[in-house]
CSV table of C-alpha atoms in Angstrom, one decimal:
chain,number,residue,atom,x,y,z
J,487,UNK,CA,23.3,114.5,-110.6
J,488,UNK,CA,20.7,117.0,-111.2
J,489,UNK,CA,20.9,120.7,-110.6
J,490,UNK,CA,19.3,120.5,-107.2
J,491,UNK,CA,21.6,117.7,-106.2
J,492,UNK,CA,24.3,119.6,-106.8
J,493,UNK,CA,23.1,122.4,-105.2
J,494,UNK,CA,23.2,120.7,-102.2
J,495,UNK,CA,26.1,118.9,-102.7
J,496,UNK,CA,27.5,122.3,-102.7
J,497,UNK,CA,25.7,122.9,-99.3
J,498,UNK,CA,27.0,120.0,-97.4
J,499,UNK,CA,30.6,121.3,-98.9
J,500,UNK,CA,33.1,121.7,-95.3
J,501,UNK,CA,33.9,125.4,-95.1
J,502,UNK,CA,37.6,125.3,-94.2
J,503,UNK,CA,38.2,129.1,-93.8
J,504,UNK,CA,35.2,128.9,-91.2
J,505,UNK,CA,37.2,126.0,-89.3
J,506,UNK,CA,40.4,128.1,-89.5
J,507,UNK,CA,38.7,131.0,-88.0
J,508,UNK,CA,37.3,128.5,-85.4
J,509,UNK,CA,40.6,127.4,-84.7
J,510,UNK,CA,42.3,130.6,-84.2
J,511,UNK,CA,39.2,132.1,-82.4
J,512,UNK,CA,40.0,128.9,-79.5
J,513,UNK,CA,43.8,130.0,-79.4
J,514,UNK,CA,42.9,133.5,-79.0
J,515,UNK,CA,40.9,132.1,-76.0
J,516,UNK,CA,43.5,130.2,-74.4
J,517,UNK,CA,46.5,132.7,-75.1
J,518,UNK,CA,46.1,134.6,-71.6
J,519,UNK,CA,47.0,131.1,-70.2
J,520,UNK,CA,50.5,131.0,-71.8
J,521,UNK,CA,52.9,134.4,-70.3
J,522,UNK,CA,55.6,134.2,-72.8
J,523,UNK,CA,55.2,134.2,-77.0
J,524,UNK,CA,57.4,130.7,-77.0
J,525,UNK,CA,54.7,129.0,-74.9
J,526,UNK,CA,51.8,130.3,-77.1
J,527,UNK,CA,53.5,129.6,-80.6
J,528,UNK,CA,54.1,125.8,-79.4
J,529,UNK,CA,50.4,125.4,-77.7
J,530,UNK,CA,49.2,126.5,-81.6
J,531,UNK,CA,51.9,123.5,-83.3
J,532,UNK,CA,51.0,121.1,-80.6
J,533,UNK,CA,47.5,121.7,-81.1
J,534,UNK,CA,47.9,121.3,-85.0
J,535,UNK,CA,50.4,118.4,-84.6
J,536,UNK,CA,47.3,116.5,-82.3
J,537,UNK,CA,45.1,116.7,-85.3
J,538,UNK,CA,47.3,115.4,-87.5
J,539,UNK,CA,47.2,111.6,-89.0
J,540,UNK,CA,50.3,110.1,-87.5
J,541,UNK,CA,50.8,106.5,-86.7
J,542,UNK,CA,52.0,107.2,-83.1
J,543,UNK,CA,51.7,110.7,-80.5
J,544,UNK,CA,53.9,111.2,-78.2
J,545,UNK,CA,57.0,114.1,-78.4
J,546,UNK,CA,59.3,112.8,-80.7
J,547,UNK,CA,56.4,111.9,-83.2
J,548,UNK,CA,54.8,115.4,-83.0
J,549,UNK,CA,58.1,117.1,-82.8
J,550,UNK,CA,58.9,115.6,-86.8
J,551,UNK,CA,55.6,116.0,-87.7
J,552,UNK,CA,55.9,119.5,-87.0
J,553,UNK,CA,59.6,120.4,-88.3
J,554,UNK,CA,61.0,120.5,-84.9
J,555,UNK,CA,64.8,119.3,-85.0
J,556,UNK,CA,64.5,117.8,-81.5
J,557,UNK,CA,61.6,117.3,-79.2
J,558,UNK,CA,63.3,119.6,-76.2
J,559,UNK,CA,60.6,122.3,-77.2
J,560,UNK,CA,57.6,119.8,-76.7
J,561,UNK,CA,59.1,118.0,-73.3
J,562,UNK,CA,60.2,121.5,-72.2
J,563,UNK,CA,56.4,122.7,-73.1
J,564,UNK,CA,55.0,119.4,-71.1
J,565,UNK,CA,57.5,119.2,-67.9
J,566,UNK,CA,58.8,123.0,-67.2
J,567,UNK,CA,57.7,125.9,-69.0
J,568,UNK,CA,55.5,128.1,-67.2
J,569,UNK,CA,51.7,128.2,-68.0
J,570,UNK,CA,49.0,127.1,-66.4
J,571,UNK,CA,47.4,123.6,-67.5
J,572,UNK,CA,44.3,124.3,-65.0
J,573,UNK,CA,43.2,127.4,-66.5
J,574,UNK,CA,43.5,125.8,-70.0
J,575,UNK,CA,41.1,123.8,-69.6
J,576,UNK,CA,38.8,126.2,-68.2
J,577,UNK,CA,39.4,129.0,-71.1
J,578,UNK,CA,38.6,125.7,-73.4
J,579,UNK,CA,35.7,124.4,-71.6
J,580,UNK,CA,34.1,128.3,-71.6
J,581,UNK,CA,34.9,128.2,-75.0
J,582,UNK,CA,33.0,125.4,-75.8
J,583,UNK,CA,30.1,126.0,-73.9
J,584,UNK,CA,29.7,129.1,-76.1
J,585,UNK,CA,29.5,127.1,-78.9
J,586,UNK,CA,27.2,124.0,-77.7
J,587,UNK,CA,24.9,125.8,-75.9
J,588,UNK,CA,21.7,125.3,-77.4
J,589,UNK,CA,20.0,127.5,-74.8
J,590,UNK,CA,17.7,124.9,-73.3
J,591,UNK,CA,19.6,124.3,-69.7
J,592,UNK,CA,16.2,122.0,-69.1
J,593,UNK,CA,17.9,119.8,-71.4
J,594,UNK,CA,21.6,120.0,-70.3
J,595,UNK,CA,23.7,117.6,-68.9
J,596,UNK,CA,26.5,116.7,-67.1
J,597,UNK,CA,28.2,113.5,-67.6
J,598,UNK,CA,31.0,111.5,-65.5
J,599,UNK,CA,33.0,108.8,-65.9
J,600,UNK,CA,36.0,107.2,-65.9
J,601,UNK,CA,38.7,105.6,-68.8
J,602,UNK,CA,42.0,104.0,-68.3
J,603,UNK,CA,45.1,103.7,-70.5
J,604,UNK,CA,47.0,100.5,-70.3
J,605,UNK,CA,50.4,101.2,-68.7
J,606,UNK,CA,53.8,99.1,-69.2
J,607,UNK,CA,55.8,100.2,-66.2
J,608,UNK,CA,54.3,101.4,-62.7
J,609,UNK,CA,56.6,104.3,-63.2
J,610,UNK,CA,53.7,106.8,-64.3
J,611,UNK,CA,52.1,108.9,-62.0
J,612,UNK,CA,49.5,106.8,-60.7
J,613,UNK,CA,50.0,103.7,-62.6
J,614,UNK,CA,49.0,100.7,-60.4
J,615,UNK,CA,47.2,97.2,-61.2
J,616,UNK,CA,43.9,98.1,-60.9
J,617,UNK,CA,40.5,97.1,-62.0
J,618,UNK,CA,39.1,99.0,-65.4
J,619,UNK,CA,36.2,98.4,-67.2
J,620,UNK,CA,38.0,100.1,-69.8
J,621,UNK,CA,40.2,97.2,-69.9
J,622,UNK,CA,38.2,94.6,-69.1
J,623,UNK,CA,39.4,93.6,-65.7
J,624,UNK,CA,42.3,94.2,-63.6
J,625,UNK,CA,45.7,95.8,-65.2
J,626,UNK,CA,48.3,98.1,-65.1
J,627,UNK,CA,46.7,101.2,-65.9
J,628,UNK,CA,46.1,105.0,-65.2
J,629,UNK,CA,43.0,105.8,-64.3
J,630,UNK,CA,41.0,108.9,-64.9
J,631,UNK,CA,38.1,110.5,-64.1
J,632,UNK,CA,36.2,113.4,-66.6
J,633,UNK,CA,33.7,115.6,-66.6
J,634,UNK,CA,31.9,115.7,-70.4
J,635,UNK,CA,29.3,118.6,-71.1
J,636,UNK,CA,26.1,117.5,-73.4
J,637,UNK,CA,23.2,119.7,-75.2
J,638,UNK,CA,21.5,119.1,-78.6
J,639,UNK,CA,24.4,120.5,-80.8
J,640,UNK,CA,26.9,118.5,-79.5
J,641,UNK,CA,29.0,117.2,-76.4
J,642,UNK,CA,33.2,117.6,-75.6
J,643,UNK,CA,34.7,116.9,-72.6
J,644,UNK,CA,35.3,120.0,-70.0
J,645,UNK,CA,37.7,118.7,-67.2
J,646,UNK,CA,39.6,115.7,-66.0
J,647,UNK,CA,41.4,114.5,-62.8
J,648,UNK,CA,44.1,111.6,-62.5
J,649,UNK,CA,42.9,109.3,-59.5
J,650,UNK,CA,45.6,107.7,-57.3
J,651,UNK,CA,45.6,104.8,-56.2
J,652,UNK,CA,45.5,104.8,-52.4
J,653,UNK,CA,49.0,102.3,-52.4
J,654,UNK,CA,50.5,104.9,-54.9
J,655,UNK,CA,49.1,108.2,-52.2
J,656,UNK,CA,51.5,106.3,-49.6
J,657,UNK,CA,54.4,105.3,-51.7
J,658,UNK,CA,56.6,108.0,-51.2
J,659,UNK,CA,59.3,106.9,-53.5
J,660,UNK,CA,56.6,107.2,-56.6
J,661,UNK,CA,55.5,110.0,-55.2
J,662,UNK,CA,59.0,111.6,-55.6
J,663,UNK,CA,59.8,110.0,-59.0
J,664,UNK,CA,56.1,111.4,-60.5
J,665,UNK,CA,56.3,114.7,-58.7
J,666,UNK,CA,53.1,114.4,-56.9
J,667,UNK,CA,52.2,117.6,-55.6
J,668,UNK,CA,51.9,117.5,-51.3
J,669,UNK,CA,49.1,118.5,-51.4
J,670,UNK,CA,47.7,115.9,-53.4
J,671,UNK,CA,45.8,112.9,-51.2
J,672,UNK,CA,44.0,109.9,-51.9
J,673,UNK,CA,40.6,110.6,-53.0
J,674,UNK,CA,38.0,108.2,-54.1
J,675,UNK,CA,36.5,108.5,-57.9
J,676,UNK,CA,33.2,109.6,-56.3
J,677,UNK,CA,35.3,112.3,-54.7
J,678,UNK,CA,37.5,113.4,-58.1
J,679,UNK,CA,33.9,113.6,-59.9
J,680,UNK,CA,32.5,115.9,-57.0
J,681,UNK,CA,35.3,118.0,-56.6
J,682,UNK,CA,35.2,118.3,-61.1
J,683,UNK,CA,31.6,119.1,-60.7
J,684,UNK,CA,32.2,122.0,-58.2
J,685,UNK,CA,34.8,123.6,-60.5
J,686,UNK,CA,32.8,123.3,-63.4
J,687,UNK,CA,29.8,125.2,-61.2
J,688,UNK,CA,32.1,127.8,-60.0
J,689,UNK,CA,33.0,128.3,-63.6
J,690,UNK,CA,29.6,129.5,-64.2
J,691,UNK,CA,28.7,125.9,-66.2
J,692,UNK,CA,24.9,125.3,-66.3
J,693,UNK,CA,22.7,122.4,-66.7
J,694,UNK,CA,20.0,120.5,-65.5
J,695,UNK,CA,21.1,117.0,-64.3
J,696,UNK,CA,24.2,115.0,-64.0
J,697,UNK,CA,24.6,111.5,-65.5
J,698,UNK,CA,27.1,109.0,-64.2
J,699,UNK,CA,27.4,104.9,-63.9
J,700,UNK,CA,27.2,102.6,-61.0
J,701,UNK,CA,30.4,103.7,-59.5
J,702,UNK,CA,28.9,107.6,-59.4
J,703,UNK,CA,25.8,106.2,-57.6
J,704,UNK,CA,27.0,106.6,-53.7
J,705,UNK,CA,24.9,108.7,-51.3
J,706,UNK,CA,28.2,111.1,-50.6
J,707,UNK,CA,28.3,112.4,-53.8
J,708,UNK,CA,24.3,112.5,-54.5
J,709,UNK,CA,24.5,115.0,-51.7
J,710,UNK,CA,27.0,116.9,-52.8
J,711,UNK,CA,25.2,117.2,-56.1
J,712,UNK,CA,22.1,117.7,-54.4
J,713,UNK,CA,24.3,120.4,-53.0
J,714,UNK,CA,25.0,122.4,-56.3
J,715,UNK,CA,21.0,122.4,-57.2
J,716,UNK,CA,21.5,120.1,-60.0
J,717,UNK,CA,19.3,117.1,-60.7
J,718,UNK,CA,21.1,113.6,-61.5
J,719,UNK,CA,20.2,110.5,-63.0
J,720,UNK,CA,23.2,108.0,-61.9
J,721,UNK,CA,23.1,104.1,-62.4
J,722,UNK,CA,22.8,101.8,-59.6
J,723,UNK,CA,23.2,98.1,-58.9
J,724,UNK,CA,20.1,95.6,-58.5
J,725,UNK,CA,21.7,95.0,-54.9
J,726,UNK,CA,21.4,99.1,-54.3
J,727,UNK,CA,18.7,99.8,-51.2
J,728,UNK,CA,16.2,101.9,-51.0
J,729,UNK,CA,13.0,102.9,-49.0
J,730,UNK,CA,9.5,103.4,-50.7
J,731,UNK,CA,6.8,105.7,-49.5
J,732,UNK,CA,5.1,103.2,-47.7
J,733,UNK,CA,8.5,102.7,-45.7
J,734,UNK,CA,9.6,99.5,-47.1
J,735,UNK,CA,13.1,99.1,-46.9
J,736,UNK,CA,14.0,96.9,-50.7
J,737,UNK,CA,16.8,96.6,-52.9
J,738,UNK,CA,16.3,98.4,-56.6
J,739,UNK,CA,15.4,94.1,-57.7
J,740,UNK,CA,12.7,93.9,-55.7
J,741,UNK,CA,11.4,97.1,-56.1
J,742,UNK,CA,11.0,96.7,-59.8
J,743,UNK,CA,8.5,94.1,-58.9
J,744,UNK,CA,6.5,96.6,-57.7
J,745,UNK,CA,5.7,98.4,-60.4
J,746,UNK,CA,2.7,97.3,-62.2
J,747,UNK,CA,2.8,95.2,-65.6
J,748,UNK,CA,0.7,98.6,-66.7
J,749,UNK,CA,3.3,101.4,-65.6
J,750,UNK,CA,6.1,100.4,-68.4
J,751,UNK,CA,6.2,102.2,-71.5
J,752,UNK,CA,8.1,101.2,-74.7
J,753,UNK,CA,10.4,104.7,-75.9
J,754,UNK,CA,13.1,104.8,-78.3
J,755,UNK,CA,16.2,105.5,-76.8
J,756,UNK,CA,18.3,106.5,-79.4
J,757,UNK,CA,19.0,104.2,-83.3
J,758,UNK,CA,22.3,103.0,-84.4
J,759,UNK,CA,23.6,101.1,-87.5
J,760,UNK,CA,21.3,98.3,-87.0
J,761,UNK,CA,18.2,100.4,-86.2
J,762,UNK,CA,16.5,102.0,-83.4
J,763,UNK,CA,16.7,100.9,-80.0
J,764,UNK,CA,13.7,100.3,-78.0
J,765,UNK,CA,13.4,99.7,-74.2
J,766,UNK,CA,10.4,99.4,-71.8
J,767,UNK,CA,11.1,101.4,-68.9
J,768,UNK,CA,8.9,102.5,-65.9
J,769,UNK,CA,9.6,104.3,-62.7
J,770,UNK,CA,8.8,103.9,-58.7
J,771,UNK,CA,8.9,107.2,-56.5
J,772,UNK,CA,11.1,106.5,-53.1
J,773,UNK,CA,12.2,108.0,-50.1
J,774,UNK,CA,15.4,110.5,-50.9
J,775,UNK,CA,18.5,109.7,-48.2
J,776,UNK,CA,20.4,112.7,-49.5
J,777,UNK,CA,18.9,116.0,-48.9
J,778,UNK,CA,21.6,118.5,-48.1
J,779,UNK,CA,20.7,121.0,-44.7
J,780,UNK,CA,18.4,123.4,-45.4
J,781,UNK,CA,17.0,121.8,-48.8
J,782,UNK,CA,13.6,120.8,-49.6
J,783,UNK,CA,13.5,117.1,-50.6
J,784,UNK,CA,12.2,117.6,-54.1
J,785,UNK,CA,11.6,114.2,-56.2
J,786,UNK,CA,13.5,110.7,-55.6
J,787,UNK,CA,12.4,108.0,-58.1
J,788,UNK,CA,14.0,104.7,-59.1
J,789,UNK,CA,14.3,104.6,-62.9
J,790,UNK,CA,14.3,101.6,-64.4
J,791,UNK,CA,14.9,99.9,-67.8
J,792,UNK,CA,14.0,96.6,-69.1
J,793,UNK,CA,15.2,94.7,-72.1
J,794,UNK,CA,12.4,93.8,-74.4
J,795,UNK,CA,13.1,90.3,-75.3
J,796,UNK,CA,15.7,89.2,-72.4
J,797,UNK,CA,14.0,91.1,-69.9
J,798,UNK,CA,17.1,92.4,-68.2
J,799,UNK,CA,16.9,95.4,-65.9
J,800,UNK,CA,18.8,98.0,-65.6
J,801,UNK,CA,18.4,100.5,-62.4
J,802,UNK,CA,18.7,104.6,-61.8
J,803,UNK,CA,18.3,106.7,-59.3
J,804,UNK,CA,16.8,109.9,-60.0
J,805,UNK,CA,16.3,113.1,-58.1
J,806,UNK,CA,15.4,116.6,-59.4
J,807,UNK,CA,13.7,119.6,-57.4
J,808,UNK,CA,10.5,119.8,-59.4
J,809,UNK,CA,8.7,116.6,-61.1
J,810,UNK,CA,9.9,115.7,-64.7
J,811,UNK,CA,8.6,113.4,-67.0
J,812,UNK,CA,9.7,110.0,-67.4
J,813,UNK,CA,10.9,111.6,-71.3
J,814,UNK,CA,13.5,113.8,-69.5
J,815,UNK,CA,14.7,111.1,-67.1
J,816,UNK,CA,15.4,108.5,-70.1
J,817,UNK,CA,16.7,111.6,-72.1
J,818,UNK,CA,19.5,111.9,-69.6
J,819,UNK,CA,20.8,108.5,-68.7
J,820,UNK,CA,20.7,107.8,-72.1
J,821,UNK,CA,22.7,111.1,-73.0
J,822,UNK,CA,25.5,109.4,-70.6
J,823,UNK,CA,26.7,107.1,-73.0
J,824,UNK,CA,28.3,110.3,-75.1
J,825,UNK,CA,30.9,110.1,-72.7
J,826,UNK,CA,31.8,107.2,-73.8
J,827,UNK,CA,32.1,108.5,-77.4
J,828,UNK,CA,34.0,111.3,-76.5
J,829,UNK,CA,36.3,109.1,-74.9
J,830,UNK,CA,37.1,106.8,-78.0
J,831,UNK,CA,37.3,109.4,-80.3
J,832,UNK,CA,39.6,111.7,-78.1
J,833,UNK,CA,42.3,108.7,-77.8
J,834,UNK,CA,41.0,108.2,-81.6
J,835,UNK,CA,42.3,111.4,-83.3
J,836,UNK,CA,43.7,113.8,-80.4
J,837,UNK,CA,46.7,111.2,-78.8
J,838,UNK,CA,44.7,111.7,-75.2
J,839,UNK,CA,46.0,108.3,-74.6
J,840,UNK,CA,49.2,108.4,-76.2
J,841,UNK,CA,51.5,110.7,-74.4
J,842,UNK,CA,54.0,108.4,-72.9
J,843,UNK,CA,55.1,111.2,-69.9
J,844,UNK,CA,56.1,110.0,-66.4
J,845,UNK,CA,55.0,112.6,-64.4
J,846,UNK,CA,52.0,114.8,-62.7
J,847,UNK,CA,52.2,118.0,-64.6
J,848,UNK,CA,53.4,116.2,-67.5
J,849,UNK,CA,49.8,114.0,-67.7
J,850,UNK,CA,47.9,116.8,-66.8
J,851,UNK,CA,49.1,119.2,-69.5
J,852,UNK,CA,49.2,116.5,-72.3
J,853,UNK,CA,45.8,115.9,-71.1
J,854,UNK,CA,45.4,119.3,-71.5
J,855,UNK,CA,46.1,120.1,-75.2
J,856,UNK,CA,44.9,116.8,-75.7
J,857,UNK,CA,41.2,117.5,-74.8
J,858,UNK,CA,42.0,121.5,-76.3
J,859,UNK,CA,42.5,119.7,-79.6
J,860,UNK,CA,39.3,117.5,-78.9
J,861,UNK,CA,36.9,120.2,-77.8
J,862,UNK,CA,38.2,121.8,-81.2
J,863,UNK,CA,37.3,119.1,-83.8
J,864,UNK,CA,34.1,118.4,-81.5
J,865,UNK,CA,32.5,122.3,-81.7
J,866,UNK,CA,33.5,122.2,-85.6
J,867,UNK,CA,31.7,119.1,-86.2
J,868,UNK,CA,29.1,120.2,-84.1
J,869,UNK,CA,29.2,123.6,-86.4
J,870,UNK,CA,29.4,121.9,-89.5
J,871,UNK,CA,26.1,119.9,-89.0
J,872,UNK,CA,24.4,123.7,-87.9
J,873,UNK,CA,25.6,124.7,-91.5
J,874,UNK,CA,24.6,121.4,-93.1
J,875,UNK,CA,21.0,121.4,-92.0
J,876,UNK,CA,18.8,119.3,-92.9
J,877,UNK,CA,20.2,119.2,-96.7
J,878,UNK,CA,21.9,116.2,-95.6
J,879,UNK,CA,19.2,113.6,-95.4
J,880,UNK,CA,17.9,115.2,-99.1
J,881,UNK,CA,21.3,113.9,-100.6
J,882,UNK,CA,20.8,110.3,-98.4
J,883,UNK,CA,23.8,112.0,-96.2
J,884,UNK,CA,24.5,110.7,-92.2
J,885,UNK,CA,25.6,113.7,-90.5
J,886,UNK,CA,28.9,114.4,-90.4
J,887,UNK,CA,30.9,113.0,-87.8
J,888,UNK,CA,34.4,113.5,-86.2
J,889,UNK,CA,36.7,111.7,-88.3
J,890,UNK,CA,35.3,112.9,-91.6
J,891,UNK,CA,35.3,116.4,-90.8
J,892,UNK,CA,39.4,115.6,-89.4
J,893,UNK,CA,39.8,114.2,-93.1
J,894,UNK,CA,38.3,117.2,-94.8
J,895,UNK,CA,40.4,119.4,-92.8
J,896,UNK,CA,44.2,118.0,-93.0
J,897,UNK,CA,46.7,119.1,-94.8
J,898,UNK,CA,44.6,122.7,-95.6
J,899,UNK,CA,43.1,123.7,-92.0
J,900,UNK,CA,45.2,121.6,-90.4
J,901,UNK,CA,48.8,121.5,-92.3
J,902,UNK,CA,50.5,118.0,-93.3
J,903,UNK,CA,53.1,116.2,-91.2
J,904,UNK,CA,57.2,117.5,-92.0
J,905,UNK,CA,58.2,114.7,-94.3
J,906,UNK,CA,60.9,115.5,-96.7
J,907,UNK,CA,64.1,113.0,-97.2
J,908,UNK,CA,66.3,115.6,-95.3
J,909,UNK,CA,64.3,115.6,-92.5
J,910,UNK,CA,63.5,112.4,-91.8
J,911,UNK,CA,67.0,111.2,-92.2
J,912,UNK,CA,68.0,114.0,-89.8
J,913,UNK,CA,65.3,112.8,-87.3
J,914,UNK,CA,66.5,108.8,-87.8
J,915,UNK,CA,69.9,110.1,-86.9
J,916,UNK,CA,68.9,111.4,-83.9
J,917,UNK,CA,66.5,108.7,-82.4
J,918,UNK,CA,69.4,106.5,-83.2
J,919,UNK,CA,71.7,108.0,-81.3
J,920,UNK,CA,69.2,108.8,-78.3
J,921,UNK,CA,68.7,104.7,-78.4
J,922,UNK,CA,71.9,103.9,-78.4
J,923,UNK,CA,73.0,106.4,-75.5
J,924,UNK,CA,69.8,105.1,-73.6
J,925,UNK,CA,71.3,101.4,-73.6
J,926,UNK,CA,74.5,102.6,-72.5
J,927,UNK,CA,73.1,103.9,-69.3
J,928,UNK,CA,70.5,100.9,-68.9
J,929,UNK,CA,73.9,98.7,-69.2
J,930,UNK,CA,75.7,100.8,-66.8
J,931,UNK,CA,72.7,101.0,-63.9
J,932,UNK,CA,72.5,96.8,-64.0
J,933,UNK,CA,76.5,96.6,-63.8
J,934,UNK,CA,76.0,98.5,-60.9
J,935,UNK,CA,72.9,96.8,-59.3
J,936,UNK,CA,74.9,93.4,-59.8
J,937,UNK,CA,77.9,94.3,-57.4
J,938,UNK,CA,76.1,96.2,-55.5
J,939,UNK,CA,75.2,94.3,-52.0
């Protein structure tokens, strides 16, 4: 390696004593949330214990991992402590924005979308059969919806919200077993992602357009983000109708054919392992259905992309208040698919899946430090690259990503998992006994459900 090699190996070198600032900088943020020292202390170990590289997370996993004798603290933390989950997230997400904001709101978006976890007992709050393409089809699952935040320095998610199931909403006996709040109804995704959208704007979040798939497409909640002055650029189906200037009434299929074999353009959308991609696309300017009271209709165009060599289409409907290039419309349903990264990688290193709790609060404040410790590893990747620069490519470097900056960063920034003989034996002990008091009761409830008419 010659000197300026190493120079710049030196350059690309992770700066843990920046990350540990980083880190404490986000629990400083989030402290206000948490009114008594316990609560605080164990938000900091639970964020640390997320981060860590265990084979399973849940409360007894994290609890060991972090030298806890029991995991009371953690379910305690998760099920009755007082703190406020909600206002978590929004300390995180203002956090974050501080961080990713890259100053160009033009260029901002929005995303939303929706992941499931694979559930083995309907017991969880919401669990129910349900379709996922998550999943790939129908299965017990919880579903959620988020809300992900997306600029040129990087993208986290900022909120989240557990949909129901309309058959759970009316089963009052797993309402009562979850601890659904009353006040909690039946709301549609579309709904969740509106009402996600209007806390994130009250919060003072800015962007230019919101991104979303086919089942974010509906005219309610077009208006409704018509509503908040942001733009959107949300998938559609080929069956989706639509009106054209001329006052043709067509489906998004047949209005493709309209466009003339001149009107496509061949961009590159993005490049992955195997090179870049590349995609004609080519828009048509419609009617808008949407226009909130009081609003001026702005521009409604029907986006649409075509594979190359198959020649599959894929359809969007677009609105902003001024026109925009066809750059900046395929700039931000391409930016959509980050959501899907940030979902991956969450379940990935944070445990956002892995939390194995029963009830309402308990999801939504694993969720919680789940997606703390994700927006965490996502702004210090995101910072990392900033200090890396362009040094990276010299040295034939990819730019860091999220699990090599989580490898750099155990067991210094983020400490190593509690394993000494002592301690693990005292643990085995313990789950032991948990199991086998566990199977007495099971044995006991079926003894009783058998003579019981």
């Amino acid at each position: 390696m010659t000197q300026d090699q190493a120079a710049a190996a030196r350059a690309v070198t992770v700066a843990h004593d920046d990350h540990t600032a980083l880190q404490q900088e986000l629990l400083a943020q989030v402290a206000g949330c948490f009114p008594r020292r316990e609560s605080r202390t164990t938000c900091g170990q639970m964020l640390a214990g997320l981060l860590m590289e265990l084979e399973d997370k849940n409360c007894w996993t994290l609890a060991e991992a972090l030298g806890h004798p029991t995991p009371d603290r953690l379910q305690h933390f998760l099920a009755r402590a007082s703190w406020d989950e909600q206002q978590v997230m929004a300390q995180a997400g203002r956090w974050a924005i501080e961080h990713l904001d890259d100053g160009d709101t033009d260029h901002t978006v929005l995303i939303i979308d929706e992941t499931a976890d694979a559930k083995s007992s309907t017991d969880a709050a919401g669990a129910a059969r349900q379709y996922s393409g998550t999943l790939g089809g129908v299965a017990l699952c919880q579903v959620a919806v988020h809300l992900a935040y997306a600029t040129s320095r990087g993208h986290t998610i900022l909120d989240r919200a557990l949909y129901l199931p309309e058959s759970r909403a009316a089963d009052e006996e797993h309402r009562e077993l979850a601890r659904i709040p009353e006040h909690t109804m039946f709301a549609t995704k579309p709904q969740l992602a509106a009402a996600l959208l209007q806390r994130a704007h009250a919060a003072g979040v800015r962007a230019a357009f919101v991104a979303g798939d086919e089942v974010y497409g509906g005219r309610e909640l077009r208006t409704r983000i018509r509503a908040l002055n942001l733009g959107y650029v949300l998938a559609v189906r080929s069956s989706t109708t639509l009106s054209t200037h001329a006052g043709r009434t067509l489906t998004a299929k047949d209005a493709a054919a309209l466009i003339p074999a001149g009107a496509w353009m061949r961009l590159r959308t993005g490049s992955g392992t195997k090179g870049t991609r590349q995609y004609d696309w080519a828009m048509l300017a419609i009617r808008p259905d949407d226009t909130p009271d009081g609003q001026d209709p702005g521009h409604t165009t029907l986006l649409v992309r075509r594979h190359r060599y198959t020649g599959q289409m894929s359809f969007y409907r677009c609105w902003s208040p001024r026109s925009v290039p066809l750059a900046r419309l395929i700039h931000v349903a391409t930016t959509r698919w980050r959501i899907e990264e940030d979902h991956q990688l969450a379940k990935q290193t944070c445990g956002l899946d892995a939390g194995q709790v029963i009830r309402w609060r308990s999801w939504h404040r694993w969720s919680s430090m789940a997606l703390l410790a994700y927006a965490f590893i996502a702004v210090a990747t995101a910072r990392q690259r900033q200090l890396d620069g362009p040094v990276v490519e010299h040295l034939g470097l990819v730019a860091i990503a999220i699990p090599e900056l989580l490898r750099q960063l155990r067991g210094i920034v983020i400490p190593d998992p509690r394993r000494g003989p002592e301690h693990r034996l005292t643990w085995s002990i313990w789950r032991r006994r948990h199991q086998y008091r566990a199977r007495l009761a099971h044995q006991r409830w079926h003894a009783y459900a058998e003579t019981t008419p």
